[in-house]
Short mmCIF file of C-alpha atoms and ligand atoms in Angstrom, two decimals:
data_model
loop_
_atom_site.label_atom_id
_atom_site.label_comp_id
_atom_site.label_asym_id
_atom_site.label_seq_id
_atom_site.Cartn_x
_atom_site.Cartn_y
_atom_site.Cartn_z
CA UNK A 35 -29.22 -6.85 15.13
CA UNK A 36 -29.34 -5.69 11.24
CA UNK A 37 -28.37 -8.90 8.99
CA UNK A 38 -25.27 -7.15 8.10
CA UNK A 39 -23.07 -7.54 11.46
CA UNK A 40 -24.53 -11.21 11.96
CA UNK A 41 -22.43 -10.86 8.72
CA UNK A 42 -19.75 -9.79 9.84
CA UNK A 43 -19.88 -11.62 12.99
CA UNK A 44 -19.16 -15.06 10.64
CA UNK A 45 -16.35 -13.36 10.64
CA UNK A 46 -13.16 -16.36 10.50
CA UNK A 47 -10.09 -14.52 13.48
CA UNK A 48 -7.28 -15.71 12.71
CA UNK A 49 -4.05 -13.44 14.59
CA UNK A 50 -0.13 -13.86 15.67
CA UNK A 51 0.55 -12.98 19.48
CA UNK A 52 2.84 -9.38 19.32
CA UNK A 53 6.29 -11.48 19.78
CA UNK A 54 8.40 -13.03 23.32
CA UNK A 55 10.28 -10.91 25.06
CA UNK A 56 12.49 -13.65 24.54
CA UNK A 57 12.27 -13.13 20.84
CA UNK A 58 14.07 -9.74 20.24
CA UNK A 59 16.34 -8.98 17.40
CA UNK A 60 16.56 -6.38 15.36
CA UNK A 61 14.46 -4.90 12.17
CA UNK A 62 16.00 -6.61 9.09
CA UNK A 63 13.99 -5.66 5.60
CA UNK A 64 14.96 -7.11 1.82
CA UNK A 65 13.07 -5.80 -0.98
CA UNK A 66 12.57 -6.92 -5.16
CA UNK A 67 11.39 -6.10 -7.69
CA UNK A 68 10.04 -7.48 -11.36
CA UNK A 69 8.70 -6.72 -14.86
CA UNK A 70 5.65 -7.95 -15.08
CA UNK A 71 3.94 -6.00 -18.38
CA UNK A 72 2.95 -7.86 -20.51
CA UNK A 73 3.96 -9.03 -24.47
CA UNK A 74 1.09 -6.45 -25.82
CA UNK A 75 3.05 -8.95 -29.48
CA UNK A 76 1.81 -12.30 -28.23
CA UNK A 77 -1.57 -11.77 -27.37
CA UNK A 78 -4.21 -9.26 -27.58
CA UNK A 79 -4.21 -7.67 -24.42
CA UNK A 80 -7.50 -5.73 -23.38
CA UNK A 81 -7.13 -3.05 -21.75
CA UNK A 82 -8.41 -2.25 -18.13
CA UNK A 83 -10.13 0.62 -16.64
CA UNK A 84 -12.11 2.91 -18.88
CA UNK A 85 -14.90 1.26 -22.10
CA UNK A 86 -13.95 -1.92 -23.56
CA UNK A 87 -12.35 -3.63 -26.04
CA UNK A 88 -9.21 -1.05 -25.94
CA UNK A 89 -6.47 -2.89 -26.83
CA UNK A 90 -2.36 -2.55 -25.46
CA UNK A 91 -0.93 -1.75 -28.95
CA UNK A 92 2.46 -0.78 -27.26
CA UNK A 93 3.99 -0.25 -23.99
CA UNK A 94 5.10 3.27 -22.94
CA UNK A 95 6.53 2.35 -19.92
CA UNK A 96 7.19 -0.98 -17.46
CA UNK A 97 4.33 -2.11 -14.77
CA UNK A 98 6.23 -4.07 -11.91
CA UNK A 99 5.55 -6.62 -9.01
CA UNK A 100 8.04 -4.91 -5.87
CA UNK A 101 8.35 -6.41 -2.73
CA UNK A 102 9.33 -5.27 0.33
CA UNK A 103 9.91 -8.17 3.74
CA UNK A 104 10.31 -6.50 7.21
CA UNK A 105 11.35 -8.63 9.64
CA UNK A 106 11.47 -8.43 13.77
CA UNK A 107 10.86 -10.31 16.74
CA UNK A 108 10.47 -13.31 15.07
CA UNK A 109 7.50 -12.88 12.29
CA UNK A 110 8.20 -12.39 8.98
CA UNK A 111 5.45 -9.51 7.01
CA UNK A 112 6.83 -9.23 2.94
CA UNK A 113 4.46 -6.17 0.66
CA UNK A 114 4.17 -6.30 -2.14
CA UNK A 115 2.52 -3.82 -4.22
CA UNK A 116 1.85 -4.96 -8.24
CA UNK A 117 0.85 -2.22 -11.08
CA UNK A 118 -2.48 -3.78 -12.00
CA UNK A 119 -6.28 -2.39 -12.15
CA UNK A 120 -6.57 -5.69 -9.79
CA UNK A 121 -6.83 -8.64 -7.87
CA UNK A 122 -9.14 -10.62 -6.60
CA UNK A 123 -8.68 -12.44 -3.16
CA UNK A 124 -8.29 -16.21 -5.23
CA UNK A 125 -5.32 -14.91 -6.39
CA UNK A 126 -4.16 -13.46 -3.50
CA UNK A 127 -4.91 -16.87 -1.50
CA UNK A 128 -2.67 -19.17 -4.48
CA UNK A 129 -0.04 -16.32 -4.16
CA UNK A 130 0.27 -17.34 -0.17
CA UNK A 131 0.02 -21.04 -1.14
CA UNK A 132 3.14 -21.14 -3.59
CA UNK A 133 4.96 -18.31 -0.44
CA UNK A 134 3.94 -21.61 1.88
CA UNK A 135 6.23 -24.54 -0.12
CA UNK A 136 8.80 -21.58 -1.27
CA UNK A 137 9.37 -19.73 1.64
CA UNK A 138 7.90 -20.94 4.06
CA UNK A 139 9.47 -18.51 7.51
CA UNK A 140 7.11 -15.48 5.79
CA UNK A 141 4.17 -15.41 8.83
CA UNK A 142 1.99 -13.31 6.57
CA UNK A 143 2.16 -11.93 2.66
CA UNK A 144 -0.16 -8.44 1.71
CA UNK A 145 -0.44 -8.39 -1.73
CA UNK A 146 -2.00 -4.99 -3.30
CA UNK A 147 -2.98 -3.73 -7.06
CA UNK A 148 -1.19 -0.68 -8.19
CA UNK A 149 -5.02 -0.47 -9.93
CA UNK A 150 -3.75 1.71 -13.53
CA UNK A 151 -5.65 1.99 -15.59
CA UNK A 152 -3.89 1.14 -18.65
CA UNK A 153 -2.20 -2.01 -17.81
CA UNK A 154 -3.95 -5.35 -18.70
CA UNK A 155 -6.78 -6.79 -18.09
CA UNK A 156 -7.02 -8.58 -15.16
CA UNK A 157 -10.16 -8.66 -13.45
CA UNK A 158 -12.32 -9.16 -16.89
CA UNK A 159 -14.19 -6.80 -16.96
CA UNK A 160 -12.73 -4.91 -20.11
CA UNK A 161 -12.85 -7.85 -22.76
CA UNK A 162 -14.31 -6.81 -26.07
CA UNK A 163 -18.13 -6.59 -24.92
CA UNK A 164 -19.75 -6.64 -21.37
CA UNK A 165 -20.09 -10.40 -21.93
CA UNK A 166 -17.39 -11.35 -22.42
CA UNK A 167 -13.78 -11.40 -20.42
CA UNK A 168 -10.89 -9.05 -20.88
CA UNK A 169 -8.95 -12.22 -18.56
CA UNK A 170 -6.06 -13.44 -19.93
CA UNK A 171 -5.90 -16.53 -17.07
CA UNK A 172 -2.19 -18.02 -19.39
CA UNK A 173 -0.58 -14.02 -18.46
CA UNK A 174 -2.70 -14.12 -14.62
CA UNK A 175 -1.43 -17.60 -13.79
CA UNK A 176 2.34 -16.30 -14.28
CA UNK A 177 2.15 -12.82 -12.81
CA UNK A 178 1.16 -14.50 -9.07
CA UNK A 179 3.73 -16.19 -9.79
CA UNK A 180 6.34 -13.37 -10.38
CA UNK A 181 4.88 -12.16 -7.20
CA UNK A 182 5.44 -14.90 -4.94
CA UNK A 183 9.11 -15.82 -6.73
CA UNK A 184 9.28 -11.15 -6.05
CA UNK A 185 8.06 -12.15 -2.97
CA UNK A 186 10.86 -14.48 -2.14
CA UNK A 187 13.82 -12.26 -3.42
CA UNK A 188 13.01 -9.72 -1.31
CA UNK A 189 12.92 -11.95 2.14
CA UNK A 190 15.29 -13.63 0.95
CA UNK A 191 17.90 -10.95 0.27
CA UNK A 192 16.72 -9.02 4.27
CA UNK A 193 19.52 -7.18 6.52
CA UNK A 194 20.17 -5.53 9.78
CA UNK A 195 17.59 -2.14 8.39
CA UNK A 196 16.89 1.06 10.67
CA UNK A 197 13.54 2.44 10.01
CA UNK A 198 12.82 6.16 9.34
CA UNK A 199 8.74 7.25 8.79
CA UNK A 200 7.67 10.47 7.48
CA UNK A 201 4.66 11.68 6.95
CA UNK A 202 2.87 15.11 4.59
CA UNK A 203 -0.27 16.06 5.98
CA UNK A 204 -0.07 20.09 4.69
CA UNK A 205 -3.16 21.33 3.31
CA UNK A 206 -2.02 21.72 -0.30
CA UNK A 207 -1.85 18.24 -0.47
CA UNK A 208 -4.93 18.33 -1.42
CA UNK A 209 -4.65 20.37 -4.03
CA UNK A 210 -3.34 17.20 -6.44
CA UNK A 211 -6.72 15.22 -5.77
CA UNK A 212 -9.97 15.96 -7.16
CA UNK A 213 -12.79 14.97 -6.33
CA UNK A 214 -16.02 15.49 -8.28
CA UNK A 215 -18.87 13.50 -5.90
CA UNK A 216 -20.46 15.48 -2.79
CA UNK A 217 -19.27 15.42 0.00
CA UNK A 218 -15.89 16.97 -1.34
CA UNK A 219 -13.50 14.95 0.68
CA UNK A 220 -10.25 13.76 -0.11
CA UNK A 221 -7.77 11.49 1.64
CA UNK A 222 -4.84 14.36 1.42
CA UNK A 223 -1.91 12.96 3.71
CA UNK A 224 1.48 11.04 2.43
CA UNK A 225 3.13 8.32 4.59
CA UNK A 226 6.90 7.57 3.68
CA UNK A 227 8.50 4.35 5.43
CA UNK A 228 12.83 4.49 4.98
CA UNK A 229 14.66 1.62 5.01
CA UNK A 230 18.19 1.86 5.00
CA UNK A 231 20.94 -0.63 6.15
CA UNK A 232 22.56 -0.88 9.36
CA UNK A 233 26.09 -1.89 8.06
CA UNK A 234 26.93 -0.13 5.27
CA UNK A 235 24.06 2.99 5.27
CA UNK A 236 22.94 2.06 2.56
CA UNK A 237 19.42 2.90 1.06
CA UNK A 238 17.52 -0.41 0.74
CA UNK A 239 14.08 0.39 0.05
CA UNK A 240 11.34 3.49 0.34
CA UNK A 241 8.17 2.39 0.65
CA UNK A 242 5.16 5.02 -0.35
CA UNK A 243 1.24 5.64 0.46
CA UNK A 244 -0.55 7.85 -1.39
CA UNK A 245 -4.20 8.14 -2.78
CA UNK A 246 -5.12 9.13 -6.90
CA UNK A 247 -6.36 6.59 -9.57
CA UNK A 248 -3.81 6.65 -12.09
CA UNK A 249 -5.30 6.89 -15.23
CA UNK A 250 -4.34 10.97 -16.17
CA UNK A 251 -3.91 9.01 -19.55
CA UNK A 252 -7.91 8.29 -20.51
CA UNK A 253 -8.98 5.90 -22.36
CA UNK A 254 -8.03 7.10 -25.36
CA UNK A 255 -4.03 6.21 -24.15
CA UNK A 256 -3.53 2.41 -26.07
CA UNK A 257 0.60 1.61 -24.60
CA UNK A 258 0.64 0.17 -21.79
CA UNK A 259 1.65 2.35 -18.52
CA UNK A 260 1.41 2.14 -14.93
CA UNK A 261 0.39 5.94 -15.52
CA UNK A 262 2.29 8.67 -12.23
CA UNK A 263 3.05 5.97 -10.85
CA UNK A 264 6.15 5.28 -12.80
CA UNK A 265 7.29 8.71 -12.12
CA UNK A 266 6.35 8.44 -8.62
CA UNK A 267 9.16 5.16 -8.57
CA UNK A 268 11.43 6.56 -10.43
CA UNK A 269 12.27 10.80 -9.15
CA UNK A 270 11.86 8.04 -5.86
CA UNK A 271 14.88 5.60 -7.20
CA UNK A 272 16.89 8.21 -8.53
CA UNK A 273 17.00 10.91 -6.04
CA UNK A 274 17.17 7.93 -2.69
CA UNK A 275 18.17 5.33 -4.50
CA UNK A 276 17.43 2.30 -2.41
CA UNK A 277 13.25 0.54 -4.40
CA UNK A 278 10.51 2.77 -3.68
CA UNK A 279 7.18 0.63 -3.99
CA UNK A 280 4.22 2.63 -3.95
CA UNK A 281 1.33 1.11 -2.70
CA UNK A 282 -2.37 3.31 -3.25
CA UNK A 283 -4.33 4.16 -0.22
CA UNK A 284 -9.09 5.82 -0.20
CA UNK A 285 -8.63 6.21 -4.24
CA UNK A 286 -12.75 6.12 -3.94
CA UNK A 287 -13.69 9.21 -6.65
CA UNK A 288 -10.36 10.56 -5.68
CA UNK A 289 -9.42 11.74 -9.83
CA UNK A 290 -5.97 12.79 -11.22
CA UNK A 291 -7.58 14.05 -13.79
CA UNK A 292 -9.86 17.90 -14.37
CA UNK A 293 -8.55 20.69 -13.70
CA UNK A 294 -8.75 20.42 -9.39
CA UNK A 295 -5.60 19.24 -10.50
CA UNK A 296 -3.54 22.53 -12.46
CA UNK A 297 -0.22 21.40 -12.89
CA UNK A 298 1.89 23.79 -14.09
CA UNK A 299 4.68 22.53 -17.13
CA UNK A 300 7.17 24.25 -17.36
CA UNK A 301 8.27 23.90 -21.05
CA UNK A 302 5.28 25.61 -22.79
CA UNK A 303 4.15 27.98 -19.31
CA UNK A 304 0.76 26.36 -20.01
CA UNK A 305 -1.41 24.19 -16.64
CA UNK A 306 -0.56 20.60 -18.68
CA UNK A 307 -3.10 18.78 -20.06
CA UNK A 308 -5.25 15.64 -19.55
CA UNK A 309 -4.52 12.88 -21.28
CA UNK A 310 -1.15 13.71 -21.58
CA UNK A 311 1.97 12.38 -20.49
CA UNK A 312 3.34 15.17 -19.34
CA UNK A 313 -0.04 15.12 -16.64
CA UNK A 314 1.15 11.84 -15.31
CA UNK A 315 5.24 12.60 -15.35
CA UNK A 316 4.41 16.49 -13.14
CA UNK A 317 1.68 13.39 -10.97
CA UNK A 318 4.01 11.68 -9.70
CA UNK A 319 7.29 13.68 -10.21
CA UNK A 320 5.24 16.17 -7.68
CA UNK A 321 4.22 13.51 -5.12
CA UNK A 322 7.85 11.39 -6.13
CA UNK A 323 9.58 15.47 -4.61
CA UNK A 324 6.87 16.10 -1.80
CA UNK A 325 8.68 12.84 -0.80
CA UNK A 326 11.85 13.46 -0.10
CA UNK A 327 10.61 16.86 1.36
CA UNK A 328 9.31 14.85 3.55
CA UNK A 329 12.23 12.08 4.68
CA UNK A 330 14.18 15.20 6.21
CA UNK A 331 12.15 15.40 8.87
CA UNK A 332 11.88 11.49 9.64
CA UNK A 333 11.83 10.62 13.16
CA UNK A 334 13.46 7.00 13.88
CA UNK A 335 11.54 3.45 14.89
CA UNK A 336 13.02 0.90 16.52
CA UNK A 337 10.96 -1.63 15.62
CA UNK A 338 11.37 -4.67 17.37
CA UNK A 339 8.24 -6.44 17.04
CA UNK A 340 5.19 -7.19 14.25
CA UNK A 341 1.90 -8.02 15.32
CA UNK A 342 -0.32 -9.51 12.44
CA UNK A 343 -3.70 -9.62 12.61
CA UNK A 344 -6.26 -10.43 9.21
CA UNK A 345 -10.19 -11.65 9.42
CA UNK A 346 -11.54 -12.79 6.69
CA UNK A 347 -15.76 -11.43 5.83
CA UNK A 348 -17.90 -11.56 4.07
CA UNK A 349 -19.98 -8.56 2.18
CA UNK A 350 -23.32 -9.15 0.85
CA UNK A 351 -23.01 -8.40 -2.89
CA UNK A 352 -25.71 -6.26 -4.07
CA UNK A 353 -24.76 -5.37 -7.72
CA UNK A 354 -26.49 -7.40 -10.29
CA UNK A 355 -23.45 -6.39 -13.53
CA UNK A 356 -21.80 -8.36 -11.38
CA UNK A 357 -24.00 -11.47 -11.27
CA UNK A 358 -24.57 -11.39 -14.67
CA UNK A 359 -20.90 -11.51 -15.17
CA UNK A 360 -20.52 -13.56 -13.26
CA UNK A 361 -22.72 -15.63 -14.50
CA UNK A 362 -20.64 -15.58 -17.78
CA UNK A 363 -17.75 -16.81 -16.91
CA UNK A 364 -16.07 -13.15 -17.38
CA UNK A 365 -13.86 -13.51 -13.77
CA UNK A 366 -13.20 -16.93 -15.04
CA UNK A 367 -13.67 -18.63 -12.25
CA UNK A 368 -11.62 -16.37 -10.09
CA UNK A 369 -14.35 -14.51 -7.89
CA UNK A 370 -17.44 -16.50 -6.38
CA UNK A 371 -19.98 -15.66 -4.29
CA UNK A 372 -20.65 -17.58 -1.71
CA UNK A 373 -23.85 -18.03 0.47
CA UNK A 374 -23.52 -18.98 4.89
CA UNK A 375 -19.58 -18.76 4.30
CA UNK A 376 -18.97 -22.32 1.04
CA UNK A 377 -19.17 -21.22 -2.64
CA UNK A 378 -22.66 -21.65 -4.22
CA UNK A 379 -22.19 -21.41 -8.28
CA UNK A 380 -25.99 -21.22 -9.08
CA UNK A 381 -27.15 -19.09 -11.58
CA UNK A 382 -31.03 -18.24 -12.56
CA UNK A 383 -32.42 -16.73 -15.87
CA UNK A 384 -34.06 -13.42 -15.29
CA UNK A 385 -34.92 -10.25 -17.44
CA UNK A 386 -33.77 -7.67 -16.45
CA UNK A 387 -34.20 -3.89 -18.60
CA UNK A 388 -32.69 -3.60 -22.06
CA UNK A 389 -30.54 -7.05 -22.41
CA UNK A 390 -33.47 -8.85 -21.96
CA UNK A 391 -33.38 -13.01 -20.45
CA UNK A 392 -30.14 -12.37 -19.08
CA UNK A 393 -28.08 -15.98 -16.56
CA UNK A 394 -27.56 -13.92 -12.68
CA UNK A 395 -25.45 -15.25 -9.75
CA UNK A 396 -27.71 -16.04 -7.09
CA UNK A 397 -23.94 -16.43 -4.16
CA UNK A 398 -24.98 -13.76 -1.91
CA UNK A 399 -21.51 -12.75 -0.82
CA UNK A 400 -18.73 -12.04 -1.51
CA UNK A 401 -15.27 -13.38 0.21
CA UNK A 402 -13.00 -10.90 1.60
CA UNK A 403 -10.05 -9.63 2.99
CA UNK A 404 -9.05 -7.08 6.03
CA UNK A 405 -5.51 -6.93 7.53
CA UNK A 406 -4.74 -4.51 10.42
CA UNK A 407 -0.59 -4.98 10.91
CA UNK A 408 1.79 -2.69 14.34
CA UNK A 409 4.82 -1.64 13.96
CA UNK A 410 5.53 -1.97 17.85
CA UNK A 411 9.24 -0.21 19.17
CA UNK A 412 8.86 -1.28 22.89
CA UNK A 413 5.13 -1.97 23.04
CA UNK A 414 4.46 1.15 21.11
CA UNK A 415 3.03 1.45 17.83
CA UNK A 416 4.56 2.88 15.91
CA UNK A 417 2.99 2.92 12.88
CA UNK A 418 0.39 1.44 12.17
CA UNK A 419 -0.54 -0.73 7.72
CA UNK A 420 -4.81 -2.03 7.52
CA UNK A 421 -5.09 -3.30 3.41
CA UNK A 422 -8.57 -2.55 2.52
CA UNK A 423 -10.23 -4.48 0.02
CA UNK A 424 -11.17 -2.21 -3.05
CA UNK A 425 -11.69 2.18 -3.27
CA UNK A 426 -12.33 3.35 -0.16
CA UNK A 427 -14.52 6.86 0.12
CA UNK A 428 -12.48 9.39 1.35
CA UNK A 429 -15.25 9.67 4.17
CA UNK A 430 -14.62 6.94 5.52
CA UNK A 431 -11.65 7.55 5.94
CA UNK A 432 -11.31 11.53 7.56
CA UNK A 433 -14.94 11.53 8.15
CA UNK A 434 -17.75 13.69 6.81
CA UNK A 435 -19.75 11.82 5.89
CA UNK A 436 -23.27 14.05 4.69
CA UNK A 437 -26.90 12.75 4.74
CA UNK A 438 -27.97 13.79 0.58
CA UNK A 439 -31.66 14.34 -0.25
CA UNK A 440 -32.45 11.79 -2.44
CA UNK A 441 -30.36 8.97 -1.08
CA UNK A 442 -31.78 5.82 -0.74
CA UNK A 443 -31.23 4.73 2.29
CA UNK A 444 -31.34 8.62 4.11
CA UNK A 445 -31.36 6.28 7.71
CA UNK A 446 -28.39 4.81 7.72
CA UNK A 447 -26.05 4.26 10.43
CA UNK A 448 -22.83 5.61 9.76
CA UNK A 449 -20.20 3.52 9.65
CA UNK A 450 -16.60 3.87 11.95
CA UNK A 451 -14.58 6.42 10.24
CA UNK A 452 -11.16 4.40 9.59
CA UNK A 453 -8.54 7.37 11.01
CA UNK A 454 -10.77 7.76 13.92
CA UNK A 455 -9.77 4.12 15.76
CA UNK A 456 -5.56 4.20 14.70
CA UNK A 457 -3.55 4.88 17.22
CA UNK A 458 -0.19 6.14 16.12
CA UNK A 459 0.59 9.23 14.23
CA UNK A 460 2.01 6.69 10.29
CA UNK A 461 -1.11 5.15 9.05
CA UNK A 462 -0.40 3.57 6.36
CA UNK A 463 -3.78 2.98 5.15
CA UNK A 464 -3.00 -0.06 1.65
CA UNK A 465 -6.20 0.74 -0.88
CA UNK A 466 -7.29 -2.17 -2.65
CA UNK A 467 -5.10 -4.38 -0.05
CA UNK A 468 -5.25 -8.55 -1.11
CA UNK A 469 -8.85 -7.54 -3.01
CA UNK A 470 -10.92 -5.49 -5.47
CA UNK A 471 -14.53 -5.07 -4.73
CA UNK A 472 -14.97 -1.64 -6.41
CA UNK A 473 -15.59 0.88 -4.02
CA UNK A 474 -15.99 1.00 -0.84
CA UNK A 475 -19.16 4.14 -0.80
CA UNK A 476 -21.34 4.91 2.65
CA UNK A 477 -24.55 3.53 3.13
CA UNK A 478 -26.03 6.87 3.67
CA UNK A 479 -24.30 8.58 0.48
CA UNK A 480 -25.82 5.51 -1.67
CA UNK A 481 -27.95 6.32 -4.34
CA UNK A 482 -28.83 3.90 -7.38
CA UNK A 483 -32.75 4.92 -7.64
CA UNK A 484 -34.01 8.01 -8.00
CA UNK A 485 -35.11 10.51 -6.99
CA UNK A 486 -30.69 11.25 -7.48
CA UNK A 487 -28.46 13.53 -4.95
CA UNK A 488 -28.19 17.03 -4.21
CA UNK A 489 -31.72 17.40 -7.45
CA UNK A 490 -28.81 16.18 -10.01
CA UNK A 491 -30.83 15.53 -13.43
CA UNK A 492 -29.15 11.84 -13.82
CA UNK A 493 -27.18 9.66 -11.73
CA UNK A 494 -24.17 9.78 -9.87
CA UNK A 495 -20.66 8.17 -10.76
CA UNK A 496 -19.66 5.77 -7.91
CA UNK A 497 -22.47 3.02 -7.58
CA UNK A 498 -22.82 0.28 -10.92
CA UNK A 499 -18.73 0.19 -9.69
CA UNK A 500 -19.54 -1.54 -6.38
CA UNK A 501 -20.07 -4.53 -5.13
CA UNK A 502 -23.52 -3.08 -2.88
CA UNK A 503 -24.49 -0.54 0.09
CA UNK A 504 -23.57 -3.05 2.52
CA UNK A 505 -20.00 -3.90 2.03
CA UNK A 506 -18.11 -0.60 3.59
CA UNK A 507 -20.04 -1.64 6.77
CA UNK A 508 -18.95 -4.82 6.78
CA UNK A 509 -15.10 -4.08 5.64
CA UNK A 510 -14.75 -1.26 8.65
CA UNK A 511 -16.39 -2.61 11.08
CA UNK A 512 -14.16 -5.86 10.49
CA UNK A 513 -11.06 -3.28 11.06
CA UNK A 514 -12.08 -1.90 14.20
CA UNK A 515 -12.75 -5.53 15.60
CA UNK A 516 -9.13 -6.11 14.82
CA UNK A 517 -7.73 -2.35 15.90
CA UNK A 518 -9.64 -2.86 18.94
CA UNK A 519 -9.23 -6.45 19.24
CA UNK A 520 -6.63 -6.90 23.18
ZN1 ZN B 660 -10.93 3.15 -9.10
#
């Protein structure tokens, strides 16, 4: 038995049983959104996602926290999406604590980040230099509170609702995703949920699940924007009504940048270029149009219960950059390390190539969580939601893990493939759900030491922003355990 498997077994599994027949009730839904853009004139705002010391100079469009509350069978589930680069698990735990006080009737709360690369540094990694945080703790505390108040407002506004489900898996959707690290596997599936009020027939919300890094503006831009999710939500709200909520999906190595994503700008007759507002607008608007189109063939689901399961996991950290950052206080104690299930804040001095002697945090694991949700209709699984605490490589979602010469663990076992274990036609995957552990890379493709995969002269991008080669296995085995639990 591998150490990792033992690690997964240490997981504490909590779950709620599906409702009993007597508790049956009609689906209700409520929604709320709040502007969470930081004030760039009051404080220095370090922008996340590219290099260090990129300071916001203005606001192009607002960042939002958006929450959808769903109730059925005596359970209330709240799904929140926030336009930031990521939120650590400890923030989500704090948000849930506040929720318990303000809305104790809520059964479960999920908080995912859209991963915008043109918003405030909520992880601390993009400050003035590698040893100083870019995180503004006051902003982050107020963001946590704003997420809570948005979730509470959503749950307090619930009304009887009709649910429609849609899925678009046309092969051409892959043309909106760029992948340049082998294997070239994408996740070109668009999943949509629409909630409409039963009484008035008015739109409540449209939830969109699509995969792609919101990084179209690139590292030179200094104006805050939600990138393509801004135009996506705007299109959906203008054309379909209600509140749009976007959840990013399996976004490991999936980008809007590069000429694989070639969208015609009708104003110029040219393909819109990277790092332009126009390309971000075209990506968002195009996905919005696809949402509108696919809803024309939606399926109505009479959801009468919600099954919710979650598992707390410990994943081994094997990235010295993160250990240095932890010891330097970059994460502002919002991402503690654990050893044997207990917080471990110890550090040691260590000689590192190029940086001399520096301090390294020595705790063994990161604590995180995976969730599995079923929206059920007369015992049938109508739709599923899973949370991924990071950026999942699409071959872990759809299959296609490949052994290449140069891999560090050429004989590593393949992790379970997520969609192979899901049961319904509507498989919502919420990337950066409740945590951000960076890239989740198949162990067989892990390549942190030369020779590089396929004889490339330089390293592939990926491992530097991953917690380690065993994290994807811990996460996926944890999820499969939840999915298959009886
Ligand atoms: Zn990313």
